[in-house]
XYZ file of C-alpha atoms in Angstrom:
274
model
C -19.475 5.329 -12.371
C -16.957 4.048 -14.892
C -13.175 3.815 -14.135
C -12.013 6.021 -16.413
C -14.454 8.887 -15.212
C -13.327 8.445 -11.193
C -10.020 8.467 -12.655
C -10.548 11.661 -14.235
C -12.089 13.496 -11.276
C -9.610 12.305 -9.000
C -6.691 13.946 -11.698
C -8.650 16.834 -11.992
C -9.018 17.609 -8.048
C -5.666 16.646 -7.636
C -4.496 19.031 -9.728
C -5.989 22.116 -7.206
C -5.356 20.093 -3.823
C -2.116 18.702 -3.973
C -2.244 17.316 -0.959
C 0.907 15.011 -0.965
C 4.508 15.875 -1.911
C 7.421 13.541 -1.796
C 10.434 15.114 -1.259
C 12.992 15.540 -4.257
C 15.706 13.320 -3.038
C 13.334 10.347 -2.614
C 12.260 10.818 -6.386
C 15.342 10.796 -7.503
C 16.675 8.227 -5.843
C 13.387 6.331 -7.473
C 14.146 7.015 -10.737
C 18.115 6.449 -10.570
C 17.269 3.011 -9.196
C 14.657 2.333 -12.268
C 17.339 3.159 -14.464
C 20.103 0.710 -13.581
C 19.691 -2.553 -12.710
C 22.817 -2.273 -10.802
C 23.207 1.799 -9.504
C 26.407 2.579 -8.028
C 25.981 2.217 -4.272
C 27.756 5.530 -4.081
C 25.420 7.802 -6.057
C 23.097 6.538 -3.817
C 25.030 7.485 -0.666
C 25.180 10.684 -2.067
C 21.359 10.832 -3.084
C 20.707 9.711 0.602
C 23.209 12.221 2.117
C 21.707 15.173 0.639
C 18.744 15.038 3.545
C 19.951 14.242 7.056
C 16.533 13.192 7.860
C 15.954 10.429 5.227
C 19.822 9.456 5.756
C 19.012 8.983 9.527
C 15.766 7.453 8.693
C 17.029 4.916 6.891
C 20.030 4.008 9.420
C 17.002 4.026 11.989
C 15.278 1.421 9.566
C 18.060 -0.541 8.993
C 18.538 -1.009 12.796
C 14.869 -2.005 13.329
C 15.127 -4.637 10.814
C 18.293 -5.968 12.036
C 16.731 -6.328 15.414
C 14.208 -9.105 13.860
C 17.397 -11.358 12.287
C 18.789 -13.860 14.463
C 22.008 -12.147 15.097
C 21.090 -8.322 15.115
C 24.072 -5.757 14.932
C 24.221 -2.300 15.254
C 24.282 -0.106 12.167
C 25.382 3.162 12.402
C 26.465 4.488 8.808
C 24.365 5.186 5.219
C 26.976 2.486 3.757
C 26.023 0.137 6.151
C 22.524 0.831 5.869
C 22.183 0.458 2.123
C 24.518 -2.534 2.083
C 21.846 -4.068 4.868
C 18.396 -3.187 3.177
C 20.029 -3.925 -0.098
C 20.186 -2.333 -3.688
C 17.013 -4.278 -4.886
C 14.660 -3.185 -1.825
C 16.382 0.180 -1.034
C 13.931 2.341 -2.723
C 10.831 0.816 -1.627
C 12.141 1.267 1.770
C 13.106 4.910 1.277
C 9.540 5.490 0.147
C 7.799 3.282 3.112
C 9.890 5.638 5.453
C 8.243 8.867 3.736
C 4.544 7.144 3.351
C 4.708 6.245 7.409
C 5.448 9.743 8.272
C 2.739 11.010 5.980
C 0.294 8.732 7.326
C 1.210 9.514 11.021
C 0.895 13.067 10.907
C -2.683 12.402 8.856
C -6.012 13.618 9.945
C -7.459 10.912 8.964
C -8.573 8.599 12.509
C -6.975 5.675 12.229
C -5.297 4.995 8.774
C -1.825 4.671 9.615
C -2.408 2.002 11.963
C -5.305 0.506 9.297
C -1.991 0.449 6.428
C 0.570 -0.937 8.905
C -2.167 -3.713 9.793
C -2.688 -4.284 5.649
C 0.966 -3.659 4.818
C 2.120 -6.689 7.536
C -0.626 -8.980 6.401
C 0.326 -8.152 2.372
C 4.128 -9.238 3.845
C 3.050 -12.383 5.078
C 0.764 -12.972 2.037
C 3.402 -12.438 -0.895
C 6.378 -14.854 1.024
C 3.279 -17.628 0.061
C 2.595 -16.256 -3.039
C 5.942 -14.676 -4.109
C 3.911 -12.337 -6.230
C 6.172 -9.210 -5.140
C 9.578 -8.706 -2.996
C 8.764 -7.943 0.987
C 9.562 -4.926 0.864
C 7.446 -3.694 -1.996
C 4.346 -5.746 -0.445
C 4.849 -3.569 2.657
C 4.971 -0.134 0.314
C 1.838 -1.173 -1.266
C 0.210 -2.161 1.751
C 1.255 1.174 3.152
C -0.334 3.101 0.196
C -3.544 1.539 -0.712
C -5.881 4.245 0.695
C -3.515 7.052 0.185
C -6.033 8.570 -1.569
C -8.473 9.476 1.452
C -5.827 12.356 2.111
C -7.400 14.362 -0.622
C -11.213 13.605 0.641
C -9.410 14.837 4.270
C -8.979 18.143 2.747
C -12.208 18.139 0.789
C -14.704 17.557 3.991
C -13.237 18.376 7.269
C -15.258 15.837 8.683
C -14.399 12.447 6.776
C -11.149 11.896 8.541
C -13.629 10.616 11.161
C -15.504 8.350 9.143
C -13.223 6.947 6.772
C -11.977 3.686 8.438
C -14.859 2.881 10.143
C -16.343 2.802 6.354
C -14.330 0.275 5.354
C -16.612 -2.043 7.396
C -18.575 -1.916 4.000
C -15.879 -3.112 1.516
C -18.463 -2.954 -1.389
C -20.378 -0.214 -0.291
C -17.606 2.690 0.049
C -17.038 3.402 -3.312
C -20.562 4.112 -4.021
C -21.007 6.701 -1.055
C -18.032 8.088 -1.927
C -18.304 8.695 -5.646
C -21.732 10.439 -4.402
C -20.127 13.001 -2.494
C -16.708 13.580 -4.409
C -17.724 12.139 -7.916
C -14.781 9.779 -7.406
C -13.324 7.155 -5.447
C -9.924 6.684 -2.842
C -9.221 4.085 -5.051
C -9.299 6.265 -7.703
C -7.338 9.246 -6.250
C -4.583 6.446 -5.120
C -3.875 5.543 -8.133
C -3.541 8.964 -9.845
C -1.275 9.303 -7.347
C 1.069 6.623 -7.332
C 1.098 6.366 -11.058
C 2.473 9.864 -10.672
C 5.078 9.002 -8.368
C 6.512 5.925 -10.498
C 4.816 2.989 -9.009
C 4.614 -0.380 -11.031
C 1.782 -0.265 -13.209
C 0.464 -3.804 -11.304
C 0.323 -1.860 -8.204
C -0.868 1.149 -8.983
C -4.037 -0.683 -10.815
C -4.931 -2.950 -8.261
C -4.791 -0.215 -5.717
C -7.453 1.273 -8.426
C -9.687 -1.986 -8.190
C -9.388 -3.160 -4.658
C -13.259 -2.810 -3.960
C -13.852 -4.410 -6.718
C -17.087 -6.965 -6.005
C -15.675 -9.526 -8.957
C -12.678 -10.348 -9.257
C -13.204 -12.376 -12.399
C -14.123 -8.970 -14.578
C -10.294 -8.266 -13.587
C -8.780 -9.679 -17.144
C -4.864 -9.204 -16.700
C -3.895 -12.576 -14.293
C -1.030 -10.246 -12.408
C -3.679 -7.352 -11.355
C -6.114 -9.560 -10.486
C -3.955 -11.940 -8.223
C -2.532 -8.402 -7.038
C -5.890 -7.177 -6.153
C -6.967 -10.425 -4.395
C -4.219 -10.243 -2.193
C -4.949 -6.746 -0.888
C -8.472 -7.583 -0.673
C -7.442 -10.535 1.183
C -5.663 -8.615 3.627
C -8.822 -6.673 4.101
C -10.448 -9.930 5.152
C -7.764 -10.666 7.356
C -7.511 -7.749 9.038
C -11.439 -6.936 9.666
C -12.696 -10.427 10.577
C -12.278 -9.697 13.841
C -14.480 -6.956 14.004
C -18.070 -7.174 15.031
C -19.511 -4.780 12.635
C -18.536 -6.239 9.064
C -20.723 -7.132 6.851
C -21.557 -11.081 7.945
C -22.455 -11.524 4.478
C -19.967 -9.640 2.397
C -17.125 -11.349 4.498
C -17.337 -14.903 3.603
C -17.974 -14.096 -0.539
C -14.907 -11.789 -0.301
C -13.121 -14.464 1.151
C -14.062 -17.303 -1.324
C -13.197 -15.246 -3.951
C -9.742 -14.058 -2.862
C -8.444 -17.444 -2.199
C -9.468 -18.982 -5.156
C -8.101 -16.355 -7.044
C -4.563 -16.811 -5.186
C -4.456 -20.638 -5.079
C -4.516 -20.876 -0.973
C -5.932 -23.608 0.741
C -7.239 -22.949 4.104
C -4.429 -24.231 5.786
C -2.034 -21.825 4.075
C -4.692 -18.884 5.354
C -4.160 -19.916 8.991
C -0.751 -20.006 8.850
C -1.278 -16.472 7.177
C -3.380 -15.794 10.557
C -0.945 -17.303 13.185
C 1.806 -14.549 11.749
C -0.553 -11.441 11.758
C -2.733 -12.713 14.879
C -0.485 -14.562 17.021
């Protein structure tokens, strides 16, 4: 079950169930931001303006956001809402508007609240670690099982099943590369790769069931990976059916990987589980 094999099933389905699209504007707007360090705030406007629906989205997010400062004001143009989210985070926000709709309208039983829950936690995780901006640490928490959308349209019934296998974190890759001959993990990061996502991000989305961290060799991936596997930690130990013995070695790992002490975790915990 080597990497490079998952990877190549997952490119190979993809390629007769493409079962995502992102819309052209968003794309675009991707790559002109990639290629400028400093884009002219009106190509963008015009980029933005060319939907109504991602133009209102993003006034929408801008609002929501502003709400959460201590002196919230009311947006109500594109200029105001790019000059609020800000040139540098603008395009991760664009594409965390697109990935929320996607995973709201997915079959899948309970993923989009699953990536919100991983996506908040990753936000929280990276202000401590400063190992990506906020708003790209809510993107990637957003689109680290992205890949189950294909399996969705493989087996009618694993929208049912997939969250609840995450209870496993070890385990899921091996039932799943038995019945698709590749991994979410996998698919994900065909995926984002193919939509322009940093290299960092789209690898550790690739790894993050990963059982040792220390076979990681690149320092950024790994820390990248610990952090979303982290969040998984986070976000499950709640629940009564986890693993009680895969919880506490994923934990161990993670933290030593990151550098966190246990108090830093619990202040990690009062933000996400107040």
């Amino acid at each position: 079950m080597s990497l490079k094999d998952q990877v190549d099933v997952a490119r190979q389905l993809l390629a007769n169930y493409p079962v995502v699209t992102i819309p052209r504007e968003v794309m675009e707007l991707r790559k002109l931001l990639d290629l400028y360090e400093f884009p002219n705030p009106s190509k963008i406007k015009e980029l933005v303006s060319t939907s109504p629906t991602l133009a209102g989205d993003l006034v929408a997010l801008a609002n929501k956001l502003s709400q959460k400062k201590p002196q919230p004001k009311s947006i109500q143009s594109i200029d105001a809402a790019i000059d609020f989210l800000g040139l540098k985070n603008i395009k991760h926000y664009v594409f965390c508007v697109q990935i929320q709709k996607m995973l709201d309208a997915s079959p899948v039983q309970g993923l989009s609240y699953h990536s919100i829950v991983i996506a908040d936690i990753l936000v929280q995780l990276t202000k401590k670690l400063n190992l990506l901006n906020t708003a790209e640490a809510y993107m990637f928490g957003l689109v680290h099982d992205i890949g189950t959308f294909l399996f969705a349209e493989l087996d009618k019934l694993h929208p049912e099943t997939f969250v609840a296998s995450l209870m496993n974190h070890y385990q899921v890759h091996q039932d799943e590369y038995a019945r698709f001959g590749t991994t979410h993990s996998a698919v994900g990061y065909v995926m984002t790769k193919d939509w322009g996502l940093k290299d960092e991000v789209c690898k550790a989305i690739l790894l993050h069931h990963e059982d040792d961290l220390k076979r990681i060799k690149d320092k950024g991936i790994r820390q990248l990976t610990a952090m979303l596997e982290l969040a998984h930690v986070l976000a499950l130990e709640n629940k009564k059916n986890i693993l009680e013995t895969e919880l506490p070695v994923l934990y161990e790992d993670t933290i030593q990987v990151l550098g966190l002490t246990e108090d830093d975790v619990n202040q990690i915990r009062r933000q996400v589980h107040p």
